[in-house]
Coordinates of C-alpha atoms in Angstrom, one line a residue:
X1 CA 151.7 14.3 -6.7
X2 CA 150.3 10.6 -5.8
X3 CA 149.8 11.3 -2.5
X4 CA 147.3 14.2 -4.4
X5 CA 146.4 11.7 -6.5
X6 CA 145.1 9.2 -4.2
X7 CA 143.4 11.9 -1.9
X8 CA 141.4 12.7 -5.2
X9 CA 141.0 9.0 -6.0
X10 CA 139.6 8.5 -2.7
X11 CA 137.2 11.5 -2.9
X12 CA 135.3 10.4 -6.3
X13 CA 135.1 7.0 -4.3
X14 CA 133.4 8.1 -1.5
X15 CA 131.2 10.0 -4.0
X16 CA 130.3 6.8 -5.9
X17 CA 129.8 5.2 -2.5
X18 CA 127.3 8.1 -1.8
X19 CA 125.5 8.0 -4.9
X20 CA 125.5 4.0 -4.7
X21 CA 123.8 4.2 -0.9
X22 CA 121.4 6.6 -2.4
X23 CA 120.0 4.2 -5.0
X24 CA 119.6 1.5 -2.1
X25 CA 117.7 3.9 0.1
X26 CA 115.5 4.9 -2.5
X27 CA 114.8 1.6 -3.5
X28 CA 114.1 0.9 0.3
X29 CA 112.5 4.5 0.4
X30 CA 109.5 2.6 -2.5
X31 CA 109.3 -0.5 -0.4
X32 CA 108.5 1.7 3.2
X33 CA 106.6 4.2 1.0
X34 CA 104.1 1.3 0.0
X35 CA 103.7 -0.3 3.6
X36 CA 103.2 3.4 5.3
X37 CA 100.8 4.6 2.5
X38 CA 97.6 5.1 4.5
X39 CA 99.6 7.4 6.5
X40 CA 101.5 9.3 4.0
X41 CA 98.3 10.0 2.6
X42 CA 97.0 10.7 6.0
X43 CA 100.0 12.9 6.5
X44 CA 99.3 15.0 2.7
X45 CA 95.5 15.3 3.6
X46 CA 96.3 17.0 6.9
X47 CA 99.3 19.5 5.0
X48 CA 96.3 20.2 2.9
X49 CA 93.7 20.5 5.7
X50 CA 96.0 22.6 7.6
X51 CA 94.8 26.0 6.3
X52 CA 91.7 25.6 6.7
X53 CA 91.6 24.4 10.2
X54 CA 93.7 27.1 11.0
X55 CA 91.1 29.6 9.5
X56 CA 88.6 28.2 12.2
X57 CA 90.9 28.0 15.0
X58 CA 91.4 31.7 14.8
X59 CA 88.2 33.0 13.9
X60 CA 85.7 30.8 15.4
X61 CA 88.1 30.0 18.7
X62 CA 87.5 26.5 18.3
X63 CA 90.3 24.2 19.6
X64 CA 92.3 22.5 16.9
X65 CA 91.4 18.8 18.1
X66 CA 87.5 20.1 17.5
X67 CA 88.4 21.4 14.5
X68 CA 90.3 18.4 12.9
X69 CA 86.9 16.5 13.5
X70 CA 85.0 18.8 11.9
X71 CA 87.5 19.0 8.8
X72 CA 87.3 15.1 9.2
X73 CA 83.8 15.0 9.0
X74 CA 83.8 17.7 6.1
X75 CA 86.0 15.7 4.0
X76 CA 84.1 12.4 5.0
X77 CA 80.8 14.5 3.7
X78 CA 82.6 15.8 -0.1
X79 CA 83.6 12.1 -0.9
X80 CA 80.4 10.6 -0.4
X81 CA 78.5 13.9 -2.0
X82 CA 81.2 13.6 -4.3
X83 CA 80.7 10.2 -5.3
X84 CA 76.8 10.6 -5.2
X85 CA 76.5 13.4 -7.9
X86 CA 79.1 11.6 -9.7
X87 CA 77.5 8.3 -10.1
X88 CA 74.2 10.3 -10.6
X89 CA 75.8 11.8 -13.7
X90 CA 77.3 8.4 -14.9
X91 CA 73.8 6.7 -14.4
X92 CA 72.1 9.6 -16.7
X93 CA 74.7 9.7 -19.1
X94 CA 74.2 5.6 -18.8
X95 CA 70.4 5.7 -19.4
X96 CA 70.7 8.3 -22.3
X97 CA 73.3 5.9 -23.8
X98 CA 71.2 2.8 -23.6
X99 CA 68.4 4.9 -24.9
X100 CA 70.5 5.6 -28.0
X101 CA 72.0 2.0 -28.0
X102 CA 70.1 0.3 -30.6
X103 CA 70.3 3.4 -32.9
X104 CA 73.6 3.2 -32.5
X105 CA 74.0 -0.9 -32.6
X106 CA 71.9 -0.6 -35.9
X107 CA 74.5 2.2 -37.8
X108 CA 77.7 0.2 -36.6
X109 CA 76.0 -3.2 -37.8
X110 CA 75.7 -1.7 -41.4
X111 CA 79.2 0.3 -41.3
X112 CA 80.6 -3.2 -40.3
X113 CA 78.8 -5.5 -43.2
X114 CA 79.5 -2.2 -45.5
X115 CA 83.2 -2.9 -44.1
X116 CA 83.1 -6.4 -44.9
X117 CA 81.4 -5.9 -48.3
X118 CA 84.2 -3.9 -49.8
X119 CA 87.0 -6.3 -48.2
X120 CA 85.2 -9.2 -50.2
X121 CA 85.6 -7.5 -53.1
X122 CA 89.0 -7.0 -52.8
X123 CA 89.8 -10.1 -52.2
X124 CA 87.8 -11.5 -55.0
X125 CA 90.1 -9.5 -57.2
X126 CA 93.3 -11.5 -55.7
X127 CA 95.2 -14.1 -57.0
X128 CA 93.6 -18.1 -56.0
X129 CA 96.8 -18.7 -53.7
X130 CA 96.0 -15.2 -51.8
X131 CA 92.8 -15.8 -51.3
X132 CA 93.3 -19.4 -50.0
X133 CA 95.9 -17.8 -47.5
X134 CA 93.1 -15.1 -46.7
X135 CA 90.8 -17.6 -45.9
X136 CA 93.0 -19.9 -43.6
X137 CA 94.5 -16.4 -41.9
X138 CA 90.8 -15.5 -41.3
X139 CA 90.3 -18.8 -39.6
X140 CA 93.4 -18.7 -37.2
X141 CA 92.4 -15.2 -36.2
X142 CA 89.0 -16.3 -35.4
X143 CA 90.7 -19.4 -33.2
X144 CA 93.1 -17.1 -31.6
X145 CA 90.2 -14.4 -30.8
X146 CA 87.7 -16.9 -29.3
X147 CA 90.9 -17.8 -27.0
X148 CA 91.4 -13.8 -26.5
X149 CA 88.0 -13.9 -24.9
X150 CA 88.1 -16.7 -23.1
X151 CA 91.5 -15.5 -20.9
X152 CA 90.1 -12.2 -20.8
X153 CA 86.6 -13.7 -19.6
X154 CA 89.3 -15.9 -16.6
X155 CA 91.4 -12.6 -16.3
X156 CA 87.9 -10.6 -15.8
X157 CA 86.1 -13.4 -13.1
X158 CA 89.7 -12.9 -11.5
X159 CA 90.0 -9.8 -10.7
X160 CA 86.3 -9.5 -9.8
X161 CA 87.4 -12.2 -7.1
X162 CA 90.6 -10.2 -6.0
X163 CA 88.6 -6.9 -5.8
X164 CA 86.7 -9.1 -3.4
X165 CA 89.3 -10.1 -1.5
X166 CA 90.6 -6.8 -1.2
X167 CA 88.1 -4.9 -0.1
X168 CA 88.5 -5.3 3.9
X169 CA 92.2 -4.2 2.9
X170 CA 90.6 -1.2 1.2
X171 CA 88.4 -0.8 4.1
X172 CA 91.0 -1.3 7.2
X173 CA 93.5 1.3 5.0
X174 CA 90.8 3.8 4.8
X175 CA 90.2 3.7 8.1
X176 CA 93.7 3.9 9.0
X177 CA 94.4 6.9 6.8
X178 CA 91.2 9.0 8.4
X179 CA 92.3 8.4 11.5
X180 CA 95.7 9.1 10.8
X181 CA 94.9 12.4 8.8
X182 CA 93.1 13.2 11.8
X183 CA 96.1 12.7 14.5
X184 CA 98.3 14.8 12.0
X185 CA 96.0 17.8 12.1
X186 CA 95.4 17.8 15.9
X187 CA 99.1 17.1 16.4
X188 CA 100.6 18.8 13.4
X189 CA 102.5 21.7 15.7
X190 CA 104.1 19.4 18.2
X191 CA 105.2 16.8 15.2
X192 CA 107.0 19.6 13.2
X193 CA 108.8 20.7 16.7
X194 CA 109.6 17.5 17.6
X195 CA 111.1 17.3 14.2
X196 CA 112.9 20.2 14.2
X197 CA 114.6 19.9 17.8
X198 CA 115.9 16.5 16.7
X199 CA 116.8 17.2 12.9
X200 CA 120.4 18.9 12.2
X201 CA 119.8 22.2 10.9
X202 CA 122.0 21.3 7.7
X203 CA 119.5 18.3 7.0
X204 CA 116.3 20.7 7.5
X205 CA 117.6 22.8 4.8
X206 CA 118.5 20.5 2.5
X207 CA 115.0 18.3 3.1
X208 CA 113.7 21.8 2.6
X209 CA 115.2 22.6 -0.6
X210 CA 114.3 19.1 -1.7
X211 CA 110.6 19.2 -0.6
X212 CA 110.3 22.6 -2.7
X213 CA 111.8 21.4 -5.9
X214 CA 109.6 18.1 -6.0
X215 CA 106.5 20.7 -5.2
X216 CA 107.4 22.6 -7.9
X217 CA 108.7 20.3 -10.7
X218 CA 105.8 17.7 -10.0
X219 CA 102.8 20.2 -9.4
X220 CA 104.2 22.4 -12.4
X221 CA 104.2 19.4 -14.6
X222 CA 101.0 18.0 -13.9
X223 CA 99.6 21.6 -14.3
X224 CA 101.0 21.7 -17.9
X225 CA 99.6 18.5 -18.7
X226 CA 96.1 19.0 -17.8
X227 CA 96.6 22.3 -19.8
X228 CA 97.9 20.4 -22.8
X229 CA 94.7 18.4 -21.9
X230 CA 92.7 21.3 -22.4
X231 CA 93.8 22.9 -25.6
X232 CA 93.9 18.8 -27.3
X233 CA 89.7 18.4 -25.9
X234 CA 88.9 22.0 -27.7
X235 CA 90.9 20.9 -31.0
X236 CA 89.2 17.4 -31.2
X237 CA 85.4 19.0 -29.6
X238 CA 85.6 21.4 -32.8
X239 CA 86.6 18.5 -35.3
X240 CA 83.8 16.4 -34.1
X241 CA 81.5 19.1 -34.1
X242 CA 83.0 19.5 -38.0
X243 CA 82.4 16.3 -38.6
X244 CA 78.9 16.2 -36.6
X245 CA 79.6 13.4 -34.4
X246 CA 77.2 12.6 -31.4
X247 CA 78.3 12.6 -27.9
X248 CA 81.4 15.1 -29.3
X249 CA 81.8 15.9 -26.2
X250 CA 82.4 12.9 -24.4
X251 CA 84.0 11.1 -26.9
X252 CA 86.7 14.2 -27.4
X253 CA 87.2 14.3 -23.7
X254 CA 88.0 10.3 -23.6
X255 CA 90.4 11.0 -26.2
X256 CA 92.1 13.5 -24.7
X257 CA 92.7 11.9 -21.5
X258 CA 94.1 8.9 -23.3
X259 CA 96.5 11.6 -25.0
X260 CA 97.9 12.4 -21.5
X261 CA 98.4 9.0 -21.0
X262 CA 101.5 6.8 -21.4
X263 CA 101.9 4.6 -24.3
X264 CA 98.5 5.4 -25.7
X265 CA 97.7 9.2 -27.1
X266 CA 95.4 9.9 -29.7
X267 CA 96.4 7.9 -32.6
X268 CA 95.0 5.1 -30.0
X269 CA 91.3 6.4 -30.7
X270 CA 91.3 7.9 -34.0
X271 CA 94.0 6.0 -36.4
X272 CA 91.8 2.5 -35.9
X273 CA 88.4 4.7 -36.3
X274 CA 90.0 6.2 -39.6
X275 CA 91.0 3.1 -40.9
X276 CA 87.3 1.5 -40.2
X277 CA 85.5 4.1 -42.1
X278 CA 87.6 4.0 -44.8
X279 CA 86.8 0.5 -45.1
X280 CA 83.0 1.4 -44.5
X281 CA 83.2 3.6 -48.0
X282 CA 83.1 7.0 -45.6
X283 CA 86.8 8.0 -47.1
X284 CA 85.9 11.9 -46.1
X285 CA 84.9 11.1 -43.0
X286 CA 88.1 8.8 -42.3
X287 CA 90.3 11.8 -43.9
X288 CA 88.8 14.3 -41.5
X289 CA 90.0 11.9 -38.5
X290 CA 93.4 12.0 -39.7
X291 CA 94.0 15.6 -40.4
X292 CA 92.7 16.0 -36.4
X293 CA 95.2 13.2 -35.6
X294 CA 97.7 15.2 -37.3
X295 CA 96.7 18.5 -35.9
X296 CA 96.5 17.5 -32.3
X297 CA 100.1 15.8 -32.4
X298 CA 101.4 19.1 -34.4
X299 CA 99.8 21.0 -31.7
X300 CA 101.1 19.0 -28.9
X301 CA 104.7 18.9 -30.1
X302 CA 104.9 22.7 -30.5
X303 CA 103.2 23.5 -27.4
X304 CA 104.4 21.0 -25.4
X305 CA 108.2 22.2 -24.1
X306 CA 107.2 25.8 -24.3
X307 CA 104.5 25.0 -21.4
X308 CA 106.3 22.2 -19.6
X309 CA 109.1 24.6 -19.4
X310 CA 107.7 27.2 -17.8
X311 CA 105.2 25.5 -16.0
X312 CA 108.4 23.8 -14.0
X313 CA 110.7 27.1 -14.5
X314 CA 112.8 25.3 -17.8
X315 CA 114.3 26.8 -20.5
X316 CA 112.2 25.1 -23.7
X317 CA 115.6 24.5 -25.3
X318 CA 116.5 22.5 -22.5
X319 CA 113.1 20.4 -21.7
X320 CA 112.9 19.4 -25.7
X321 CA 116.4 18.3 -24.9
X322 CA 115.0 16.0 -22.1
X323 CA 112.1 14.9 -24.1
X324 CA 114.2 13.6 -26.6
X325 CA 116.8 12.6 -24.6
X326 CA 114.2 10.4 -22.8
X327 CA 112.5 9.3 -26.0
X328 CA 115.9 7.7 -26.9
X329 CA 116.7 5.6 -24.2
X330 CA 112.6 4.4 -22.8
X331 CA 110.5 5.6 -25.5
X332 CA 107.8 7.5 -24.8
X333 CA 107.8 6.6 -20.7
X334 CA 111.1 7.9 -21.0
X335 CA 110.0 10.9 -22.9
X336 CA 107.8 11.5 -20.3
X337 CA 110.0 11.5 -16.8
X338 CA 112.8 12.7 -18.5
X339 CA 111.9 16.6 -17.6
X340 CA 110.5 16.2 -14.2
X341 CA 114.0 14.2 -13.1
X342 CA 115.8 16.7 -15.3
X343 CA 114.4 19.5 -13.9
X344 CA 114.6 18.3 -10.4
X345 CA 118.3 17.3 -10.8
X346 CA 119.1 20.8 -12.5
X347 CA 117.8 22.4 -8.9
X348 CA 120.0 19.7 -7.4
X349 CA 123.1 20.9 -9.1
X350 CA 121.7 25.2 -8.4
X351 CA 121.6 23.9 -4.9
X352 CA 125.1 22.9 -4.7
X353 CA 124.3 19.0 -4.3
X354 CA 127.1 17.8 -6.2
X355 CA 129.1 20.3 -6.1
X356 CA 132.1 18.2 -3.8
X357 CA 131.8 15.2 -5.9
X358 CA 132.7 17.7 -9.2
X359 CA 135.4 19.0 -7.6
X360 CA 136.8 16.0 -6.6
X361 CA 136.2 15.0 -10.6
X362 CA 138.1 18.2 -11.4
X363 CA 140.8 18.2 -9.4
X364 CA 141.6 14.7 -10.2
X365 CA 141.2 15.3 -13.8
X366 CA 144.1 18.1 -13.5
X367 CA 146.5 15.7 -11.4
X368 CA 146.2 13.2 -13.6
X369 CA 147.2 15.5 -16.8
X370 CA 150.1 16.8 -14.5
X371 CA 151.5 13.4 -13.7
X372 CA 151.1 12.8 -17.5
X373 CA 152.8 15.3 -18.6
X374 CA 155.9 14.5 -15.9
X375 CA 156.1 10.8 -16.9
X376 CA 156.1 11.9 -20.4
X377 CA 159.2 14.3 -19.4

């Protein structure tokens, strides 16, 4: 029975040994993830490339180095079209802004002295002592806002000066990853057989398995996000076009965007803009903000397991479970990568990962309730 015992013992060590050497490579896995980036993303750009260049191979008989140059070139082509029509929109959208600017500077500078109308007379209404503490309040906010502005004006100088520095960084890892994105393409056929003559056959299925579950869980979860995305920009588009205000598009697209985001969501936009106009006197307006602040979170909490789920093949039970589970212990980060690493450790455990370290648990669990029961005999 000991002898069983320790064989057990020794087993669930070895197991916390693995899982021990595990976190230190993956720790190690961030660090040579960061210095390799150009080519990983060199190395992703070519799996997506791949296809194509294929496509041309066959049917135009071009050879594959002639073809990874012309992909090269293609891609080279989209980013700076890309980034023409984009800045072409921003500088439109810009000039129709400015255009509206004063209109708009004018209607805030009222709302504001409406807004600081009504808190005057609700302070008038206060006790002496209140107001005196009102008034010295009001003059240490103003002290610590001018020295708000004046980090943030150090912080913003800064970080124009590291973007600076930077930029031949920027530069020399574009470069890198081009070129590297390149080589993979041309090369992609005798890299995979090279990898595959010199990788155990037991380490190419599970690196398989692995690469497929990451594929799925993160591509599924992203996809369900920008969904949720969707349906929270039609809900607040329609409640801005309820309560006619301009830019409703834009203004309900920013809004949803920072409801994907961590930490924010759309309490971030619309609580502070509620709270302003009910200030202002515009109470109907402010109420109509927070009954779509209410709706979209409603919305989002209903919908939000049920498409997550099956976006990343998850029962809903089980990925409200992880939400909250991950609400508890990190708040709403926590919320947040609690399903993707549940759901990739749930295809982990299909795929019989930890399947030797639970049966070393078990069996030890059972020797240890024998040799209880004997000593107790």
């Amino acid at each position: 029975m000991k002898k069983t015992l320790k064989k057990h013992l020794k087993g669930v060590f070895l197991a916390i040994l693995g899982l021990i050497t595990g976190i230190l490579c993956i720790i190690l896995g961030i660090k040579m993830f960061k210095f390799f980036l150009p080519f990983i993303i060199g190395w992703i750009l070519a799996m997506i490339a791949s296809p194509l260049v294929e496509f041309l191979e066959k049917k135009l008989k071009i050879s594959r180095k002639h073809t990874s140059m012309v992909i090269i070139i293609m891609v080279l082509g989209a980013i700076i079209g890309g980034s023409y029509l984009i800045g072409a929109k921003v500088m439109t959208e810009t000039g129709k802004f400015l255009e509206q600017a004063p209109n708009l500077y004018s209607g805030f500078s009222e709302e504001f002295q409406e807004v600081e109308h009504n808190l005057r007379s609700i302070i008038k209404e206060l006790p002496d002592n209140v107001q005196v503490s009102i008034d010295n309040t009001q003059e240490e906010l103003g002290k610590e806002i001018g020295t708000i502005i004046s980090t943030v004006s150090e912080l913003t100088v800064d970080y124009a000066g590291n973007i600076a520095k930077n930029l031949p960084n920027a530069l020399i890892s574009t470069i890198f990853t081009l070129l590297s994105s390149y080589f993979f393409i041309a090369d992609r056929n005798r890299i995979l057989e090279f990898g595959r003559k010199h990788t155990p056959k037991m380490i190419q299925d599970k690196w398989r398995m692995l690469a497929e579950s990451f594929k799925k869980v993160f591509s599924g979860y992203f996809k369900a996000q920008f969904k949720i995305m969707g349906v929270i920009w039609l809900i607040l588009f329609i409640g801005m076009l309820i309560l006619r205000v301009k830019f409703a598009i834009l203004i309900s697209f920013l809004v949803s965007f920072l409801d994907m985001l961590p930490f924010f969501g759309t309490g971030t936009a619309l609580i502070p803009w509620a709270i302003f106009k009910a200030l202002s006197g515009d109470t109907s307006f402010a109420v109509g903000l927070v009954i779509l602040y209410l709706v979209t979170q409603l919305v989002r909490r209903i919908i939000e397991p049920k498409m997550v789920g099956d976006s990343i093949g998850m029962n809903p039970l089980v990925t409200l479970i992880f939400m909250y589970t991950g609400y508890k212990i990190s708040s709403v980060l926590g919320m947040i990568l609690a399903v993707p690493i549940g759901a990739i450790v749930i295809n982990f455990y299909k795929a019989g990962v930890f399947d030797g370290m639970l049966k070393n648990i078990r069996n030890l669990f059972r020797d240890f309730v024998r040799w209880a029961r004997t000593t107790e005999e």
